[in-house]
mmCIF file of C-alpha atoms in Angstrom:
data_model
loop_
_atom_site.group_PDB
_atom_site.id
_atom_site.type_symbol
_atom_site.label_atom_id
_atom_site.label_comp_id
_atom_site.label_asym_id
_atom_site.label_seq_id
_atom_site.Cartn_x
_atom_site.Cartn_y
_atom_site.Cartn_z
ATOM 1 C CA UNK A 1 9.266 -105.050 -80.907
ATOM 2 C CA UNK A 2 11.623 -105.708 -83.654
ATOM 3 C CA UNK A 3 12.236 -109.799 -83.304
ATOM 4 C CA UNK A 4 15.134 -109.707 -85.610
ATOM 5 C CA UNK A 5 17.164 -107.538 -82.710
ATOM 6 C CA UNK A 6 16.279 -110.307 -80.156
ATOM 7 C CA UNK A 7 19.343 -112.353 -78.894
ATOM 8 C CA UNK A 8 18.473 -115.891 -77.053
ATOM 9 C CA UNK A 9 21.748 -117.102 -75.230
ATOM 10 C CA UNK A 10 21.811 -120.666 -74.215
ATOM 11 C CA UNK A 11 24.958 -121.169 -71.462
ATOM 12 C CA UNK A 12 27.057 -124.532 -71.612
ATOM 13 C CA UNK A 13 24.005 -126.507 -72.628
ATOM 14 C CA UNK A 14 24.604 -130.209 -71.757
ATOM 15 C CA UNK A 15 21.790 -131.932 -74.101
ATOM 16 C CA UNK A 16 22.016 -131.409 -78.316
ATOM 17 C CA UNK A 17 18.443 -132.169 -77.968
ATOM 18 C CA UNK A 18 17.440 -129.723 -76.125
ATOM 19 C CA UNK A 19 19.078 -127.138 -78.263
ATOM 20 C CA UNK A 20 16.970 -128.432 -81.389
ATOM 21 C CA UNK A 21 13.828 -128.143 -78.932
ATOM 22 C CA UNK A 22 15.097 -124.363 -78.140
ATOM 23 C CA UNK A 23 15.203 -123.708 -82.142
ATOM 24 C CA UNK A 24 12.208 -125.193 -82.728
ATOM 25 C CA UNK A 25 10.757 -122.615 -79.856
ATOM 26 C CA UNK A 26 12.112 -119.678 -81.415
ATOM 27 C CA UNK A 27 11.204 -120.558 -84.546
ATOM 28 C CA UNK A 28 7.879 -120.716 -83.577
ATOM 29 C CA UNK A 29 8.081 -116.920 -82.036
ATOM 30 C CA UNK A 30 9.783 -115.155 -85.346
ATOM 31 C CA UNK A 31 13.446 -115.205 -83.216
ATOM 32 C CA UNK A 32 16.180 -116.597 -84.865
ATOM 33 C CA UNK A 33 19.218 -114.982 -83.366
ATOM 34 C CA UNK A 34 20.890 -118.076 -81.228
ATOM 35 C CA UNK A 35 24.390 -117.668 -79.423
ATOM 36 C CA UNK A 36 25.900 -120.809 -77.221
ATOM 37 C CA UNK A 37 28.005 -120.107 -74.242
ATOM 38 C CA UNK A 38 30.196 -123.129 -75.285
ATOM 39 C CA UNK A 39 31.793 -125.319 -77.739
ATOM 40 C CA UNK A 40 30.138 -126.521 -81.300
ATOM 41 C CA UNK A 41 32.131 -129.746 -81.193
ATOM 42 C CA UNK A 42 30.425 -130.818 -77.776
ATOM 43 C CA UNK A 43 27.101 -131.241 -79.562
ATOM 44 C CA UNK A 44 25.485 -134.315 -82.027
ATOM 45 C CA UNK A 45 24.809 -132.214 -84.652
ATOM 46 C CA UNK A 46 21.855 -135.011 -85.554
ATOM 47 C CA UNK A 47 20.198 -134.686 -82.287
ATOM 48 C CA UNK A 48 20.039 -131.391 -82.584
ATOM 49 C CA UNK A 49 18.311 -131.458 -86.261
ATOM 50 C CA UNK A 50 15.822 -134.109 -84.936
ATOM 51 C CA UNK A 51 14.275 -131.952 -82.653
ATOM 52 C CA UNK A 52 14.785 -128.675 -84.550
ATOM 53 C CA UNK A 53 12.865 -130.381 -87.527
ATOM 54 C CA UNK A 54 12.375 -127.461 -90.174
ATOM 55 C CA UNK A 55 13.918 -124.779 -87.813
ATOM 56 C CA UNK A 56 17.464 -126.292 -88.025
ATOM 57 C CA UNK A 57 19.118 -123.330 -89.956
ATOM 58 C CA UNK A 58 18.814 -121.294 -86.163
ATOM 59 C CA UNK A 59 21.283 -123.687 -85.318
ATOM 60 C CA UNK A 60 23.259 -123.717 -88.590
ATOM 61 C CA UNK A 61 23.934 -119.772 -87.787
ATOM 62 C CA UNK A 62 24.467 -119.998 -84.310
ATOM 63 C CA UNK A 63 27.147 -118.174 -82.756
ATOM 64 C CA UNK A 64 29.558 -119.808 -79.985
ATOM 65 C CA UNK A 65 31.087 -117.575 -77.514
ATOM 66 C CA UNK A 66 33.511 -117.943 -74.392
ATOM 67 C CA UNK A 67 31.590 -116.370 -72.233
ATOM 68 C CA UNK A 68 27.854 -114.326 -71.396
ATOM 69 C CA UNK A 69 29.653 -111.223 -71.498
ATOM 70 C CA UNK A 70 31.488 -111.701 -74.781
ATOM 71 C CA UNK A 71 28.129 -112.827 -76.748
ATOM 72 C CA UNK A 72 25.914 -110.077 -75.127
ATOM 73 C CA UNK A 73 28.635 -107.538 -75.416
ATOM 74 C CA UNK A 74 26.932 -105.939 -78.901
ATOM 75 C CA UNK A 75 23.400 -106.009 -77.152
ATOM 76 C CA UNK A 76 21.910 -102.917 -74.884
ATOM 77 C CA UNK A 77 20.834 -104.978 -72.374
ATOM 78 C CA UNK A 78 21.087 -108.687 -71.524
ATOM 79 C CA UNK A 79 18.633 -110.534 -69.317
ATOM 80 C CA UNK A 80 19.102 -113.640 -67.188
ATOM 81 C CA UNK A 81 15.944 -115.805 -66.403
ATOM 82 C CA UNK A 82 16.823 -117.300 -63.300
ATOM 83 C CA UNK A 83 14.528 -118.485 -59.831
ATOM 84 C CA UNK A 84 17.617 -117.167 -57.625
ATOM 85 C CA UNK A 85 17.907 -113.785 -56.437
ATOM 86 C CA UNK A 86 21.449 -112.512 -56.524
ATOM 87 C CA UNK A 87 23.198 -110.961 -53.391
ATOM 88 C CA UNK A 88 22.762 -108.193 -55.083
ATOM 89 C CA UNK A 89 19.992 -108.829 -57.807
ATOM 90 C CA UNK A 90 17.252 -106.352 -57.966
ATOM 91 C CA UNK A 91 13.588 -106.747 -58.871
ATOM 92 C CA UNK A 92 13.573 -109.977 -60.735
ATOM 93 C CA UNK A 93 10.696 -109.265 -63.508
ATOM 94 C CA UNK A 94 7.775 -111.349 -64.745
ATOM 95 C CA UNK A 95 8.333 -112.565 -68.576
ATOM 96 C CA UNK A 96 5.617 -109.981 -69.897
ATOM 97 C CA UNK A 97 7.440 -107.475 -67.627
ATOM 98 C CA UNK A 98 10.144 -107.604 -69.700
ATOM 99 C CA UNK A 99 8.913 -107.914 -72.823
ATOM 100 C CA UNK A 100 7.589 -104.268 -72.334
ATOM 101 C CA UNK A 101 11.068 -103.295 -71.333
ATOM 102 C CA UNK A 102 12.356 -105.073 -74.192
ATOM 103 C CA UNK A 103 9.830 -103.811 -76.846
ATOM 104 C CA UNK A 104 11.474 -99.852 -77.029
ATOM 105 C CA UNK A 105 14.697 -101.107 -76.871
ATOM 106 C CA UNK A 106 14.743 -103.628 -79.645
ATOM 107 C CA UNK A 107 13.798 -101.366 -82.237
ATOM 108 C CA UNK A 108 17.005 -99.985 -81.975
ATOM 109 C CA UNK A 109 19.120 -102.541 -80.259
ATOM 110 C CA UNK A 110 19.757 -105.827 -79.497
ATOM 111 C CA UNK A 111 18.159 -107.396 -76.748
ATOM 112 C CA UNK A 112 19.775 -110.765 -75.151
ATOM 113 C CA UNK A 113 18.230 -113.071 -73.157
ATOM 114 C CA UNK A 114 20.078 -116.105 -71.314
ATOM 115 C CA UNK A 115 19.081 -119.000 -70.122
ATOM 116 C CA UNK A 116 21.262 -121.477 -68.022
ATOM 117 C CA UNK A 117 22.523 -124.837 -67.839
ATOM 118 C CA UNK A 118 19.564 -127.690 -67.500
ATOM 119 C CA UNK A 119 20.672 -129.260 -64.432
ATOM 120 C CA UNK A 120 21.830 -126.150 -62.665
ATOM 121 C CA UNK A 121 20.421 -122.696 -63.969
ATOM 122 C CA UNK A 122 22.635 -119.228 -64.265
ATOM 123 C CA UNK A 123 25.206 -119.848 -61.625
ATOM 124 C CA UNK A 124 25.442 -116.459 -59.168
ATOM 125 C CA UNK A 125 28.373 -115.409 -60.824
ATOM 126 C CA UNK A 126 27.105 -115.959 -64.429
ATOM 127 C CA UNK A 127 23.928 -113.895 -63.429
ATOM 128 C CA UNK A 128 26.183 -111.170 -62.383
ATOM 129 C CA UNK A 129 27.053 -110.863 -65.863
ATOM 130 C CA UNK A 130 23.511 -109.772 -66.904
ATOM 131 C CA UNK A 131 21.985 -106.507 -66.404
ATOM 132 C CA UNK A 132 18.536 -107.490 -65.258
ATOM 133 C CA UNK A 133 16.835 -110.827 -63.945
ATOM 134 C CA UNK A 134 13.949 -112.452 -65.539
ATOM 135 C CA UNK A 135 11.627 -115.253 -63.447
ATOM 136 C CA UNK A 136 8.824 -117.837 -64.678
ATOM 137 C CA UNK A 137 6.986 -118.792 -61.942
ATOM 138 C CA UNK A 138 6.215 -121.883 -61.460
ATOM 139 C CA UNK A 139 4.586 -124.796 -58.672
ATOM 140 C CA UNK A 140 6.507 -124.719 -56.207
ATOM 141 C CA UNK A 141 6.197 -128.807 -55.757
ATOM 142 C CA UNK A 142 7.839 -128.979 -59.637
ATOM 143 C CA UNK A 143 9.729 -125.580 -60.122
ATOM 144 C CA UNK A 144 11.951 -126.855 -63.065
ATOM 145 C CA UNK A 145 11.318 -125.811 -66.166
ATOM 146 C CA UNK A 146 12.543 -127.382 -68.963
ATOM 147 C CA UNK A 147 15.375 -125.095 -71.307
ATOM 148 C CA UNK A 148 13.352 -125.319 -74.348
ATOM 149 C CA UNK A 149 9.819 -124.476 -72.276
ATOM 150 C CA UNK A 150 11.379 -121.348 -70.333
ATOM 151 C CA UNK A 151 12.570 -120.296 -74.243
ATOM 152 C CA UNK A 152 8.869 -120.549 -75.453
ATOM 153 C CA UNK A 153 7.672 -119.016 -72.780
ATOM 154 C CA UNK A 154 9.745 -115.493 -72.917
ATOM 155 C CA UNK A 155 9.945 -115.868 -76.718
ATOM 156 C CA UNK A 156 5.933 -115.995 -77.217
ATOM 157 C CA UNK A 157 5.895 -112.450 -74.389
ATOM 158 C CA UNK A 158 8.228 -111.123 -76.759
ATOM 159 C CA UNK A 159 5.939 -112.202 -80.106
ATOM 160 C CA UNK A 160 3.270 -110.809 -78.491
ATOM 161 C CA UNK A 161 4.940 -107.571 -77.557
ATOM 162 C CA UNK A 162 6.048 -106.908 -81.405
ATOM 163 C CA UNK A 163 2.951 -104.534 -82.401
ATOM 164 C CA UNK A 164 3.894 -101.889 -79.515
ATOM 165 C CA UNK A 165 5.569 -98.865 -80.796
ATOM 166 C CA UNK A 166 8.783 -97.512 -79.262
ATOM 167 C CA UNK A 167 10.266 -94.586 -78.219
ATOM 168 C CA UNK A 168 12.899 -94.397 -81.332
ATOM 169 C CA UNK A 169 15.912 -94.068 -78.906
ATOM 170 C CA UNK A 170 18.767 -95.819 -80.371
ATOM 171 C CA UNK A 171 20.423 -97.810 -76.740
ATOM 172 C CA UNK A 172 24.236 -98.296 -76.866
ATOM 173 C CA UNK A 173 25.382 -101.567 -76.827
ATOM 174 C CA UNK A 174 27.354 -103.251 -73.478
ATOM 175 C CA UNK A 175 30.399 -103.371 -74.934
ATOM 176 C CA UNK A 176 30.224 -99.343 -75.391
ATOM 177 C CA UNK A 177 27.956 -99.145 -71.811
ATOM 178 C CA UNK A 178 31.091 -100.587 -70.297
ATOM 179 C CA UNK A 179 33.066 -97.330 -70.877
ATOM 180 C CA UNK A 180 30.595 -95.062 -69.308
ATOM 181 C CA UNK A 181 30.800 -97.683 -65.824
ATOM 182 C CA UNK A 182 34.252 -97.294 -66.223
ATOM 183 C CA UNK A 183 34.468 -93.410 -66.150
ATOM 184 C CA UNK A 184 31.750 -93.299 -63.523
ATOM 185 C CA UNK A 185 33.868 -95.659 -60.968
ATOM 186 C CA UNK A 186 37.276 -94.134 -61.828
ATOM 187 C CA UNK A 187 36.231 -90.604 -60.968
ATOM 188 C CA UNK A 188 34.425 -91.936 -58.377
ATOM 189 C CA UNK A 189 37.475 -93.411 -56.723
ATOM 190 C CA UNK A 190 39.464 -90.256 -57.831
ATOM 191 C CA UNK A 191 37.344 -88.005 -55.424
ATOM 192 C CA UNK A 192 37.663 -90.839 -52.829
ATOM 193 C CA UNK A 193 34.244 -92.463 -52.787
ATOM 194 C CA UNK A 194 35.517 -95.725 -52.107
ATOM 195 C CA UNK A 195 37.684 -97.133 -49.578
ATOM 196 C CA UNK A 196 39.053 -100.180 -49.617
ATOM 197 C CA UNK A 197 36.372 -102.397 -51.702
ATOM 198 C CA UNK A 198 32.814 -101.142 -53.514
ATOM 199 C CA UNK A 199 34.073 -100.368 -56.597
ATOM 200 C CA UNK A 200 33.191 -103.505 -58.261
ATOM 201 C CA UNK A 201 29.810 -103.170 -56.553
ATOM 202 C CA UNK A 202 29.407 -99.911 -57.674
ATOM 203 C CA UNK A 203 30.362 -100.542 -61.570
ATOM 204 C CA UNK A 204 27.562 -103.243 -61.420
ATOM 205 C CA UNK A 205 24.852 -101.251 -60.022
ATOM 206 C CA UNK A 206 25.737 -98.449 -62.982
ATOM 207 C CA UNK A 207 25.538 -101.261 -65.584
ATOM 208 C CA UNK A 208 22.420 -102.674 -64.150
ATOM 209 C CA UNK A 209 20.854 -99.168 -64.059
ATOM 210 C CA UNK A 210 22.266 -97.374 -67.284
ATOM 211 C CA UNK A 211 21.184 -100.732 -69.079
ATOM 212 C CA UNK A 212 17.494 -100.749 -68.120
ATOM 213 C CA UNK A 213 17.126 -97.147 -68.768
ATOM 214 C CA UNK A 214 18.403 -97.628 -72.535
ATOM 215 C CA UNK A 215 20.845 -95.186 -72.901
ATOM 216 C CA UNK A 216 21.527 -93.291 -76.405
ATOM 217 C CA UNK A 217 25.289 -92.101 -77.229
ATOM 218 C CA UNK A 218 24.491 -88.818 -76.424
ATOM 219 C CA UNK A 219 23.356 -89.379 -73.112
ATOM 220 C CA UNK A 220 26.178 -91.581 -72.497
ATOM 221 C CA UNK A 221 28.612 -89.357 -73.459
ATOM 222 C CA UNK A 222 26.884 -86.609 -70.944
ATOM 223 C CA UNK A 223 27.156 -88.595 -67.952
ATOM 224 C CA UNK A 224 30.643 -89.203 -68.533
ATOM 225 C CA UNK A 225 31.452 -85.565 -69.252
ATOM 226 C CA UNK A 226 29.515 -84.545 -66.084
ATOM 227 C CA UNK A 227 31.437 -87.319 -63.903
ATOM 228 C CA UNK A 228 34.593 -85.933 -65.391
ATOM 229 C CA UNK A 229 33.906 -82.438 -64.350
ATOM 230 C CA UNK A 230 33.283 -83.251 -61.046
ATOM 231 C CA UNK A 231 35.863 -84.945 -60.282
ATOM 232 C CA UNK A 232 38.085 -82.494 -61.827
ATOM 233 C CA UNK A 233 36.527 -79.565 -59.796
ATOM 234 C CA UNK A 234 36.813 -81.506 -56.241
ATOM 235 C CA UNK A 235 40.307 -82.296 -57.215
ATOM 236 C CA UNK A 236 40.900 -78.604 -58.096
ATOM 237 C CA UNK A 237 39.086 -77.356 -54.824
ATOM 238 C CA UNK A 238 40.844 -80.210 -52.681
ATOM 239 C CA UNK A 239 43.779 -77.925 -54.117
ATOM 240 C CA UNK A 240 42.586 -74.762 -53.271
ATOM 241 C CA UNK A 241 42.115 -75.840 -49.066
ATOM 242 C CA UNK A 242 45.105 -77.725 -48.888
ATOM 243 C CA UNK A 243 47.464 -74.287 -50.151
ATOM 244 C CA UNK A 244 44.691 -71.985 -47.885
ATOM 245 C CA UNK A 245 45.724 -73.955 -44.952
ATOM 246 C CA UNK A 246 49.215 -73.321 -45.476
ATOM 247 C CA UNK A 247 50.914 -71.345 -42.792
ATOM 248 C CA UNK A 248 52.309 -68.186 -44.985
ATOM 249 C CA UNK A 249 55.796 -66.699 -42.969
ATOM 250 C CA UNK A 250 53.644 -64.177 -40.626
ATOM 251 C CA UNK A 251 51.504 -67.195 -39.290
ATOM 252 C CA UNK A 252 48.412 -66.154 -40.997
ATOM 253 C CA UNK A 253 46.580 -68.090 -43.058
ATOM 254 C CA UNK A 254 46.005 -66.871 -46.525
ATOM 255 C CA UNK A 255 42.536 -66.351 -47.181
ATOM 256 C CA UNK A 256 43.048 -64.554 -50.803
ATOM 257 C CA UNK A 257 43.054 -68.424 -52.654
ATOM 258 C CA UNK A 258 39.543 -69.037 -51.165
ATOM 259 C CA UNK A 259 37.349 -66.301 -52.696
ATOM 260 C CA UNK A 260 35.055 -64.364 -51.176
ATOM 261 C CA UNK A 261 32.929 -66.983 -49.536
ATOM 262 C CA UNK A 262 35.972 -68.825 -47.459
ATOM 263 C CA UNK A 263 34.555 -71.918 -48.481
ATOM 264 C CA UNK A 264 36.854 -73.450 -51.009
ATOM 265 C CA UNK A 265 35.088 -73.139 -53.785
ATOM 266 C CA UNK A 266 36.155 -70.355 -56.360
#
C-alpha cells in the first residue's frame, strides 16, 4: 500500500469543522492527499485549523474540484462509502475489503475514496460517479456515522494494509479508463447491441468492471483493439449477406461472395 497514492474526497461538506476533524484523521493514518467537491470560500478557514490542530497543512494543499468525476479523474479507481445500494450498485464491500483491493493498485496508482455530505451521504447520482461502493456497518438503532469517523475508519484499513506487496501492475487512471468505455459502447452500438436505451448502462458496468480489475495501458489498449475488430468484421460480414441476397439478373442468388461455407463469413 503506497499511502502517498491514496486520494480522500470529501463532497460539498457543510461543516469547516468537520473538515479539520477529517485532516486530523488522515493525518493520523500517513494520508495526506485531500480534494473537496466544492468551494474554498464556503469554509472558516479557523474552524477548520482548530480541529486540524498540527495536521492543518492537509488542508492548506487541498484541492477543490467541480465535481467527483473531475477530482477522481487522475485516480484508477474511485470508491464511494455509502449505506445505499444503487439501482445498479454491485457488491458494496467491507472497509478491509477494500483496502486489499486498494493495496495492489496504489503502488502504482491513485486510489480515491469519497465520502458524502453530513446530513445526506453520496446522493444516487453522485455514487454513480464512483466505480465501486464501500459500507461501514453500523447499529442499526444509530447508523450515522460521523464524516470525520467513517474517514478514520477506511483510512486506519488502508494504514494497516501498507506492508502487503502488490502485483507491480501500473492501473490507468479514469480519465484514460474513460476512452476504453467509450470504444467498448460505440462499437457496441455500431453492431447494434443496443436499441433504444442501455448504452449509458452499459458504459457504467465497463467502468465499474475495468476499474476493479486495475487495468495497465497495454491491456487497455487490447480490449479496445479487439472491440474494434469486431465490430469491423460484423460490419464487413453484414456486407457480405446483404450483396449475397441480392437477386443477380437470372434470379439466382449469388453464392460466390459467401465462401465455401454459405455462412457469411469469409
Amino acid at each position: 500500500m503506497n499511502l502517498k497514492n491514496i486520494v480522500i474526497v470529501l463532497t460539498n461538506p457543510d461543516e469547516s469543522r468537520n473538515v479539520g476533524a477529517v485532516c486530523r484523521a488522515m493525518a493520523n493514518n500517513g494520508i495526506t492527499t485531500l480534494r473537496i467537491v466544492g468551494k474554498k470560500e464556503k469554509f472558516d478557514e479557523e474552524r477548520v485549523r482548530i480541529l486540524a490542530i498540527h495536521a492543518a497543512y492537509i488542508w492548506e494543499n487541498a484541492e477543490f474540484f467541480d465535481s467527483i468525476t473531475e477530482a477522481t479523474k487522475d485516480c484508477a479507481i474511485a470508491a464511494g462509502t455509502t449505506r445505499r445500494r444503487g439501482k445498479k450498485r454491485g457488491k458494496l464491500l467491507l472497509p478491509e475489503e477494500f483496502a486489499e483491493n486498494a493495496n495492489a493498485i496504489s503502488e502504482n496508482a491513485k486510489v480515491a475514496v469519497v465520502f458524502g455530505n453530513e446530513r445526506t451521504g453520496l446522493t444516487e447520482e453522485e455514487i454513480d460517479e464512483c466505480t465501486m461502493g464501500v459500507t461501514i456497518p453500523s447499529d442499526e438503532g444509530f447508523a450515522s456515522l460521523n464524516l470525520s469517523h467513517a474517514v478514520q475508519i477506511v483510512s486506519y484499513q488502508l494504514f494497516r494494509t501498507q506492508s502487503r506487496q502488490s502485483n507491480g501492475i501500473k492501473p490507468v487512471a479514469l480519465g484514460r479508463l474513460d476512452k476504453t468505455v467509450d470504444t467498448i459502447a460505440e462499437d457496441l452500438q455500431k453492431i447494434g447491441f443496443f436499441k433504444v436505451a442501455g448504452k449509458d448502462d452499459m458504459k457504467r458496468f465497463w467502468r465499474d468492471v475495468l476499474s476493479r480489475a486495475g487495468i495497465s495501458e497495454g491491456e487497455a489498449a487490447y480490449i479496445e483493439q479487439t472491440f474494434n475488430k469486431a465490430a469491423g468484421l460484423a460490419g464487413k460480414n453484414r456486407i457480405l449477406i446483404d450483396t449475397a441476397d441480392t437477386p443477380q439478373n437470372d434470379g439466382s442468388i449469388n453464392l460466390d461472395v459467401l465462401g465455401k461455407n454459405q455462412t457469411g463469413i469469409v
